[in-house]
Amino acid sequence: MRSYLILGMCALFIIQYFTQVQWLQYVVFTLAMLAFGGSATNADRFPRLLGIIMMTTGLIMEWAKGTGFGGIIQGIFLILPLICLITLAPLLSIPLKMGGYFEAVSSLLHRFLNQPRKLYAGLTGTLFFISPILNLASVRILNEFIEELKLPSAMSAKGYLVGFTTALTWSPYFASVSLVLHYLDVPFSEYILYGLGLSIMSLVVGNLLFALWEKRNPIRYDVNTSEAFNRQHRTRLMKLGFFVLLLMSLCLSIEKLTNWSMIIIVCLISMTIPLVYVFKTKNRQKMTPLFIDFRDRTVPMMNNEVTLFMSAGMLAFALQGTTFANKMSTFLTSLANESFFLFASAVMLIVLSITYIGIHQIAAIGALAMQLKAEELGVTDISLVMLLMLTWVISTALSPFSGLNLMISRFSGISGFRLGIKTNGLHLSIVAIIGIAIISFVA
């Protein structure tokens, strides 16, 4: 029942986006609050408690600002595109599972088992390509296929985090990119090359650091790696790369032709691509269980995300224009006028301090994105977007409460606190320093 509620809310929100019917807005708002209540009830203890606190605080603050019921609806509607994104984007995993792409990836990684640096490059490279469209599901699915390799804990912890976080800076299928671009009103087509630059830089730094680490901590397997990597596997990998490029090209083309919100475009594509596969009669029987699994398992599993994202979004909207937010904006603006490096470092430290205690990035970075103005800071819109994206990456990787950290911790057996600071701290520090240096030139 909860799945139908969330999916119905997403469908009606997309319809309301195009029709702008007033009464439908109230229906969507009602469904959104019911979805939040149902998700919070079934969420894990900590996300449930934090979500209720953030939502209650946000509602009270927005009401106290004098905006009333209309302000609350506006706050919820500002975050609903993101809820639709995280709900509908996993539909893209259905055609990928149908195509046997992950078996080809597994075969490739098996081939490099006795070559740790190539294996690590294959692991991070695979996540670089599939994470942009599959989000956290990419880590879970890839782990299922290579679990029998028994990778050292440190290697999997480094590889999963480095590979996955590359997508946070440029993929329109991610909350980080879609939310910041949405709030700062920057077209995805203008930003993508800068985001890809940060992503590739992080990937290169991660692989260089692993090469140095592996030199001091040699990894050797006494196994036969003669498993065939045939032409069929190679063809499937090429098709996987083409599939990713096709999706990104579609996003860019539709945005340029229509000027629709990138989040809405991604949601429409996520629903349309699997339906195209259904038109083939031979695919229907195989795809039916995958659609049922999406409805009965994938959507209900998003309790934590729906609870945290919706409450954090409401809180971020409510913070806009408050005395605290205005003082923070004034402080950061004065720092930016003194030194861009001080300003960037302050933004990272503020967000990291907030997220390290469990509050989601959406609340911290969303509030900053709505409050800060590039022209007042003396920087370009692109540089502000890049800084907030880089901050999102660092805080996601370091926070022991982030969904990424919790998942990788479970797979690698390394605690969330050690995973961020000890295992990947050097990589994140170097990426932050180089990233700020690059952004300062763009500014």
Coordinates of C-alpha atoms in Angstrom, one line a residue:
M1 CA 0.0 0.0 0.0
R2 CA 2.8 2.4 0.9
S3 CA 4.5 1.7 -2.5
Y4 CA 1.3 2.7 -4.3
L5 CA 1.1 5.9 -2.2
I6 CA 4.6 7.0 -3.0
L7 CA 4.4 6.0 -6.7
G8 CA 1.0 7.8 -7.0
M9 CA 2.5 10.9 -5.4
C10 CA 5.3 10.9 -7.9
A11 CA 3.0 10.4 -10.9
L12 CA 0.6 13.2 -9.8
F13 CA 3.5 15.5 -9.0
I14 CA 4.8 15.2 -12.6
I15 CA 1.3 15.8 -14.0
Q16 CA 0.9 18.8 -11.7
Y17 CA 4.3 20.1 -12.9
F18 CA 3.0 20.4 -16.5
T19 CA -0.7 21.3 -15.7
Q20 CA -0.2 23.6 -12.7
V21 CA -3.7 22.8 -11.5
Q22 CA -4.2 24.3 -8.0
W23 CA -6.5 21.6 -6.6
L24 CA -4.0 18.9 -7.7
Q25 CA -1.3 20.7 -5.8
Y26 CA -3.3 20.1 -2.6
V27 CA -3.8 16.4 -3.5
V28 CA -0.1 15.9 -4.0
F29 CA 0.8 17.7 -0.8
T30 CA -1.6 15.5 1.1
L31 CA -0.1 12.3 -0.5
A32 CA 3.4 13.7 0.3
M33 CA 2.6 14.1 4.0
L34 CA 1.0 10.6 4.2
A35 CA 4.0 9.2 2.4
F36 CA 6.3 10.9 5.0
G37 CA 4.2 9.6 7.9
G38 CA 4.2 6.0 6.5
S39 CA 8.0 6.1 5.7
A40 CA 8.9 7.6 9.1
T41 CA 6.9 4.9 10.8
N42 CA 8.8 2.2 9.0
A43 CA 12.2 3.9 9.0
D44 CA 15.2 2.8 11.1
R45 CA 15.2 4.3 14.6
F46 CA 17.8 7.0 14.1
P47 CA 16.5 8.3 10.7
R48 CA 13.0 8.2 12.1
L49 CA 13.9 10.3 15.1
L50 CA 16.0 12.7 13.1
G51 CA 13.4 13.0 10.4
I52 CA 10.6 13.8 12.8
I53 CA 12.7 16.4 14.6
M54 CA 13.8 18.1 11.3
M55 CA 10.2 18.0 9.9
T56 CA 8.7 19.4 13.1
T57 CA 11.3 22.1 13.4
G58 CA 10.9 23.1 9.7
L59 CA 7.1 23.2 10.0
I60 CA 7.2 25.3 13.2
M61 CA 9.8 27.7 11.7
E62 CA 8.0 28.2 8.5
W63 CA 4.7 28.8 10.3
A64 CA 6.5 31.3 12.6
K65 CA 7.7 33.2 9.6
G66 CA 4.1 34.1 8.8
T67 CA 3.9 32.3 5.5
G68 CA 1.3 29.9 6.8
F69 CA 0.0 26.9 5.0
G70 CA 1.1 28.2 1.6
G71 CA 4.7 28.4 2.8
I72 CA 4.6 24.9 4.1
I73 CA 3.3 23.6 0.7
Q74 CA 6.0 25.5 -1.1
G75 CA 8.6 24.0 1.1
I76 CA 7.4 20.4 0.5
F77 CA 7.0 21.0 -3.2
L78 CA 10.6 22.3 -3.4
I79 CA 11.9 18.8 -2.2
L80 CA 9.3 16.7 -4.0
P81 CA 11.2 16.6 -7.3
L82 CA 14.1 15.0 -5.4
I83 CA 11.8 12.4 -3.8
C84 CA 10.5 11.5 -7.3
L85 CA 14.0 11.2 -8.6
I86 CA 15.2 8.7 -5.9
T87 CA 12.0 6.7 -6.3
L88 CA 11.9 6.4 -10.1
A89 CA 15.6 6.3 -11.0
P90 CA 16.1 2.7 -9.8
L91 CA 13.7 1.7 -12.7
L92 CA 16.8 2.0 -15.0
S93 CA 18.4 -1.0 -13.3
I94 CA 15.7 -3.2 -14.9
P95 CA 17.0 -3.0 -18.5
L96 CA 20.6 -3.3 -17.2
K97 CA 19.7 -6.5 -15.4
M98 CA 17.9 -7.8 -18.5
G99 CA 21.0 -7.1 -20.7
G100 CA 23.4 -9.2 -18.7
Y101 CA 25.8 -6.3 -18.3
F102 CA 26.8 -7.1 -14.8
E103 CA 28.0 -10.6 -15.7
A104 CA 30.3 -9.0 -18.2
V105 CA 31.7 -6.6 -15.6
S106 CA 32.2 -9.5 -13.2
S107 CA 34.1 -11.4 -15.8
L108 CA 36.3 -8.4 -16.5
L109 CA 37.2 -8.0 -12.8
H110 CA 37.9 -11.7 -12.4
R111 CA 40.4 -11.4 -15.2
F112 CA 42.4 -8.8 -13.2
L113 CA 42.3 -10.7 -9.9
N114 CA 46.1 -11.1 -9.9
Q115 CA 46.7 -7.5 -11.0
P116 CA 45.5 -5.5 -8.0
R117 CA 46.0 -2.0 -9.6
K118 CA 44.1 -3.0 -12.8
L119 CA 41.4 -4.7 -10.6
Y120 CA 41.1 -1.5 -8.6
A121 CA 40.9 0.6 -11.8
G122 CA 38.3 -1.7 -13.1
L123 CA 36.3 -1.5 -9.9
T124 CA 36.4 2.3 -9.7
G125 CA 35.9 2.7 -13.4
T126 CA 32.8 0.4 -13.4
L127 CA 31.3 2.5 -10.6
F128 CA 32.2 5.7 -12.5
F129 CA 30.1 4.5 -15.4
I130 CA 27.1 2.8 -13.7
S131 CA 26.7 4.9 -10.5
P132 CA 25.5 8.0 -12.5
I133 CA 22.3 6.1 -13.4
L134 CA 21.9 3.5 -10.7
N135 CA 22.9 5.6 -7.6
L136 CA 23.6 3.4 -4.4
A137 CA 22.1 0.4 -6.2
S138 CA 25.3 0.3 -8.2
V139 CA 27.4 -0.5 -5.2
R140 CA 25.0 -3.1 -3.9
I141 CA 24.6 -4.9 -7.3
L142 CA 28.4 -4.8 -8.1
N143 CA 29.1 -6.2 -4.6
E144 CA 26.7 -9.1 -5.3
F145 CA 28.6 -10.0 -8.5
I146 CA 32.2 -9.8 -7.0
E147 CA 31.5 -10.9 -3.5
E148 CA 33.2 -14.3 -4.2
L149 CA 36.4 -12.5 -5.0
K150 CA 36.9 -11.9 -1.3
L151 CA 38.7 -8.5 -1.8
P152 CA 40.7 -7.2 1.1
S153 CA 38.5 -4.9 3.3
A154 CA 40.7 -1.8 2.7
M155 CA 40.6 -2.4 -1.1
S156 CA 36.8 -2.7 -1.3
A157 CA 36.3 0.2 1.1
K158 CA 38.6 2.5 -1.0
G159 CA 37.3 1.3 -4.3
Y160 CA 33.6 1.5 -3.5
L161 CA 33.9 5.0 -2.0
V162 CA 36.2 6.5 -4.7
G163 CA 34.2 5.0 -7.6
F164 CA 30.8 5.9 -6.3
T165 CA 31.6 9.5 -5.2
T166 CA 32.7 10.4 -8.7
A167 CA 29.1 10.4 -9.8
L168 CA 28.1 12.9 -7.0
T169 CA 29.6 15.9 -8.9
W170 CA 28.0 15.5 -12.3
S171 CA 25.2 13.0 -12.6
P172 CA 21.7 14.5 -13.0
Y173 CA 20.3 11.3 -11.5
F174 CA 21.8 12.3 -8.1
A175 CA 20.3 14.5 -5.4
S176 CA 23.5 16.5 -5.2
V177 CA 23.6 17.7 -8.8
S178 CA 19.8 18.0 -9.4
L179 CA 19.1 19.8 -6.1
V180 CA 22.0 22.4 -6.3
L181 CA 21.4 23.1 -10.0
H182 CA 17.7 23.4 -9.3
Y183 CA 18.1 25.9 -6.4
L184 CA 20.8 28.0 -8.1
D185 CA 18.9 27.9 -11.4
V186 CA 22.0 26.7 -13.4
P187 CA 21.3 24.6 -16.6
F188 CA 22.8 21.1 -16.5
S189 CA 24.3 21.6 -20.0
E190 CA 26.3 24.6 -18.7
Y191 CA 27.7 22.7 -15.7
I192 CA 28.3 19.1 -16.9
L193 CA 31.9 19.6 -18.2
Y194 CA 33.0 21.2 -14.9
G195 CA 31.3 18.4 -12.9
L196 CA 33.0 15.8 -15.1
G197 CA 36.3 17.5 -14.5
L198 CA 36.0 17.2 -10.7
S199 CA 34.8 13.6 -11.1
I200 CA 37.8 12.5 -13.3
M201 CA 40.2 14.4 -11.0
S202 CA 38.9 12.4 -8.0
L203 CA 39.1 9.1 -10.0
V204 CA 42.7 9.7 -11.0
V205 CA 43.8 10.8 -7.5
G206 CA 42.1 7.7 -6.0
N207 CA 43.9 5.3 -8.4
L208 CA 47.3 7.0 -7.9
L209 CA 46.9 6.8 -4.1
F210 CA 45.9 3.1 -4.3
A211 CA 48.9 2.3 -6.4
L212 CA 51.1 3.8 -3.6
W213 CA 49.1 2.0 -0.9
E214 CA 49.3 -1.3 -2.7
K215 CA 53.1 -0.9 -3.1
R216 CA 53.4 -0.8 0.7
N217 CA 50.7 -3.4 1.2
P218 CA 51.1 -6.0 -1.6
I219 CA 48.0 -8.0 -2.5
R220 CA 48.5 -11.5 -3.9
Y221 CA 46.0 -14.1 -4.9
D222 CA 46.9 -17.7 -5.6
V223 CA 44.1 -18.4 -7.9
N224 CA 43.5 -19.2 -11.6
T225 CA 42.3 -16.1 -13.5
S226 CA 41.9 -17.8 -16.8
E227 CA 38.1 -17.3 -16.8
A228 CA 37.1 -16.4 -20.3
F229 CA 36.5 -12.8 -21.2
N230 CA 35.0 -13.3 -24.6
R231 CA 33.7 -11.2 -27.4
Q232 CA 30.2 -11.3 -25.9
H233 CA 31.4 -9.8 -22.6
R234 CA 33.3 -7.1 -24.5
T235 CA 30.2 -6.3 -26.6
R236 CA 28.0 -6.0 -23.5
L237 CA 30.5 -3.6 -21.9
M238 CA 30.5 -1.5 -25.0
K239 CA 26.7 -1.5 -24.9
L240 CA 26.8 -0.4 -21.2
G241 CA 28.9 2.5 -22.1
F242 CA 26.7 3.4 -25.0
F243 CA 23.6 3.1 -22.7
V244 CA 25.1 5.6 -20.2
L245 CA 26.1 8.1 -23.0
L246 CA 22.6 7.7 -24.6
L247 CA 20.9 8.6 -21.3
M248 CA 23.1 11.7 -20.7
S249 CA 22.6 12.8 -24.3
L250 CA 18.9 12.5 -24.0
C251 CA 18.9 14.6 -20.8
L252 CA 21.0 17.3 -22.4
S253 CA 18.9 17.3 -25.6
I254 CA 15.5 17.5 -23.9
E255 CA 16.7 20.2 -21.5
K256 CA 17.9 22.3 -24.4
L257 CA 14.7 21.8 -26.4
T258 CA 12.2 22.2 -23.6
N259 CA 13.8 24.1 -20.7
W260 CA 12.1 21.7 -18.4
S261 CA 13.6 21.0 -14.9
M262 CA 16.4 18.4 -15.2
I263 CA 14.9 16.4 -12.4
I264 CA 11.6 16.1 -14.3
I265 CA 13.5 15.1 -17.4
V266 CA 15.4 12.4 -15.5
C267 CA 12.1 11.1 -13.9
L268 CA 10.4 10.9 -17.3
I269 CA 13.4 9.0 -18.9
S270 CA 13.6 6.6 -15.9
M271 CA 9.9 5.6 -16.5
T272 CA 10.1 5.6 -20.3
I273 CA 13.2 3.4 -20.9
P274 CA 11.9 0.3 -19.1
L275 CA 8.6 0.7 -20.9
V276 CA 10.4 0.7 -24.3
Y277 CA 11.8 -2.7 -23.3
V278 CA 8.3 -4.0 -22.4
F279 CA 7.2 -3.4 -26.0
K280 CA 9.3 -6.4 -27.0
T281 CA 7.0 -9.4 -26.3
K282 CA 9.9 -11.7 -25.4
N283 CA 11.0 -9.3 -22.7
R284 CA 7.7 -9.1 -20.9
Q285 CA 7.9 -12.4 -19.0
K286 CA 11.4 -11.7 -17.8
M287 CA 10.6 -8.1 -16.8
T288 CA 7.4 -8.7 -14.9
P289 CA 9.2 -10.1 -11.8
L290 CA 11.7 -7.2 -11.9
F291 CA 8.8 -4.6 -11.9
I292 CA 7.1 -6.5 -9.0
D293 CA 10.4 -6.5 -7.2
F294 CA 10.7 -2.7 -7.7
R295 CA 7.2 -2.2 -6.4
D296 CA 7.4 -4.6 -3.4
R297 CA 11.0 -4.3 -2.4
T298 CA 12.8 -1.3 -3.9
V299 CA 10.2 1.4 -3.1
P300 CA 9.5 0.2 0.5
M301 CA 13.2 0.0 1.2
M302 CA 13.4 3.8 0.7
N303 CA 11.8 4.6 4.1
N304 CA 15.0 6.2 5.4
E305 CA 15.6 8.2 2.3
V306 CA 12.1 9.5 2.0
T307 CA 12.0 10.4 5.7
L308 CA 15.4 12.2 5.7
F309 CA 15.1 13.9 2.3
M310 CA 11.7 15.3 2.8
S311 CA 12.3 16.5 6.4
A312 CA 15.8 17.9 5.5
G313 CA 14.3 19.7 2.5
M314 CA 11.5 21.3 4.6
L315 CA 14.1 22.4 7.2
A316 CA 16.4 23.9 4.6
F317 CA 13.5 25.9 3.1
A318 CA 12.3 27.1 6.5
L319 CA 15.8 28.3 7.4
Q320 CA 15.8 30.6 4.4
G321 CA 15.5 34.2 5.4
T322 CA 15.8 33.6 9.2
T323 CA 18.1 35.7 11.4
F324 CA 20.5 32.8 11.7
A325 CA 20.7 32.1 8.0
N326 CA 21.1 35.8 7.2
K327 CA 24.0 36.1 9.7
M328 CA 25.6 33.0 8.3
S329 CA 25.3 34.4 4.8
T330 CA 26.8 37.7 5.9
F331 CA 29.7 35.9 7.5
L332 CA 30.5 33.8 4.5
T333 CA 30.1 36.8 2.2
S334 CA 32.7 38.7 4.2
L335 CA 35.0 35.7 4.1
A336 CA 34.6 35.4 0.3
N337 CA 35.6 39.1 -0.1
E338 CA 38.7 38.4 1.9
S339 CA 39.8 35.1 0.5
F340 CA 38.1 32.5 -1.7
F341 CA 40.1 29.7 0.0
L342 CA 38.9 30.8 3.5
F343 CA 35.3 31.0 2.2
A344 CA 35.5 27.5 0.6
S345 CA 37.1 26.0 3.7
A346 CA 34.4 27.5 5.9
V347 CA 31.6 26.2 3.8
M348 CA 33.1 22.7 3.9
L349 CA 33.7 22.8 7.7
I350 CA 30.2 24.1 8.4
V351 CA 28.5 21.4 6.3
L352 CA 30.8 18.6 7.6
S353 CA 30.1 19.6 11.2
I354 CA 26.4 19.4 10.5
T355 CA 26.4 16.2 8.5
Y356 CA 28.8 14.4 10.9
I357 CA 26.2 14.4 13.6
G358 CA 23.6 12.8 11.3
I359 CA 21.8 15.7 9.6
H360 CA 21.5 15.1 5.9
Q361 CA 23.4 17.2 3.3
I362 CA 20.1 18.4 1.9
A363 CA 19.4 20.5 5.0
A364 CA 22.9 22.1 5.2
I365 CA 23.7 22.5 1.5
G366 CA 20.1 23.2 0.5
A367 CA 20.0 26.0 3.0
L368 CA 23.3 27.4 1.7
A369 CA 22.2 27.1 -2.0
M370 CA 19.0 29.0 -1.3
Q371 CA 20.7 31.7 0.9
L372 CA 24.0 32.4 -0.9
K373 CA 24.1 34.7 -4.0
A374 CA 27.1 34.3 -6.3
E375 CA 27.2 38.0 -7.3
E376 CA 27.3 39.0 -3.6
L377 CA 30.2 36.6 -3.0
G378 CA 32.1 37.9 -6.0
V379 CA 32.1 34.5 -7.8
T380 CA 30.4 32.9 -10.8
D381 CA 27.3 30.7 -10.5
I382 CA 29.3 27.7 -11.8
S383 CA 32.1 28.1 -9.2
L384 CA 29.5 28.2 -6.4
V385 CA 27.8 25.1 -7.8
M386 CA 31.2 23.3 -8.0
L387 CA 32.0 24.2 -4.4
L388 CA 28.7 22.9 -3.1
M389 CA 29.1 19.7 -5.2
L390 CA 32.6 19.2 -3.8
T391 CA 31.4 19.9 -0.3
W392 CA 28.6 17.3 -0.8
V393 CA 31.2 14.7 -1.8
I394 CA 33.5 15.3 1.1
S395 CA 30.6 15.3 3.7
T396 CA 29.0 12.2 2.2
A397 CA 32.3 10.3 2.3
L398 CA 33.2 11.4 5.8
S399 CA 29.9 11.3 7.6
P400 CA 29.5 7.9 9.4
F401 CA 25.7 8.3 9.0
S402 CA 25.5 8.7 5.2
G403 CA 23.8 6.0 3.3
L404 CA 27.0 5.4 1.3
N405 CA 29.1 5.0 4.4
L406 CA 26.7 2.7 6.1
M407 CA 26.4 0.4 3.0
I408 CA 30.2 0.2 2.3
S409 CA 30.8 -0.4 6.0
R410 CA 28.5 -3.4 5.9
F411 CA 30.2 -4.8 2.8
S412 CA 33.8 -4.2 3.9
G413 CA 33.5 -4.8 7.6
I414 CA 35.1 -1.4 8.4
S415 CA 33.2 0.9 10.8
G416 CA 31.7 4.1 9.3
F417 CA 34.0 6.3 11.4
R418 CA 37.2 4.5 10.2
L419 CA 35.9 4.3 6.6
G420 CA 35.8 8.0 6.1
I421 CA 38.7 9.4 8.1
K422 CA 41.3 6.6 8.3
T423 CA 40.7 4.6 5.1
N424 CA 39.9 7.4 2.7
G425 CA 40.9 10.6 4.6
L426 CA 44.0 11.2 2.6
H427 CA 42.2 10.9 -0.7
L428 CA 39.4 13.2 0.4
S429 CA 41.9 15.8 1.7
I430 CA 43.8 15.9 -1.6
V431 CA 40.6 16.0 -3.6
A432 CA 39.4 18.9 -1.5
I433 CA 42.6 20.9 -1.8
I434 CA 42.9 20.4 -5.6
G435 CA 39.2 20.9 -6.1
I436 CA 39.3 24.3 -4.2
A437 CA 42.3 25.3 -6.3
I438 CA 40.5 24.5 -9.6
I439 CA 37.3 26.3 -8.5
S440 CA 39.3 29.4 -7.5
F441 CA 40.4 29.7 -11.2
V442 CA 36.7 29.3 -12.3
A443 CA 35.6 31.9 -9.8

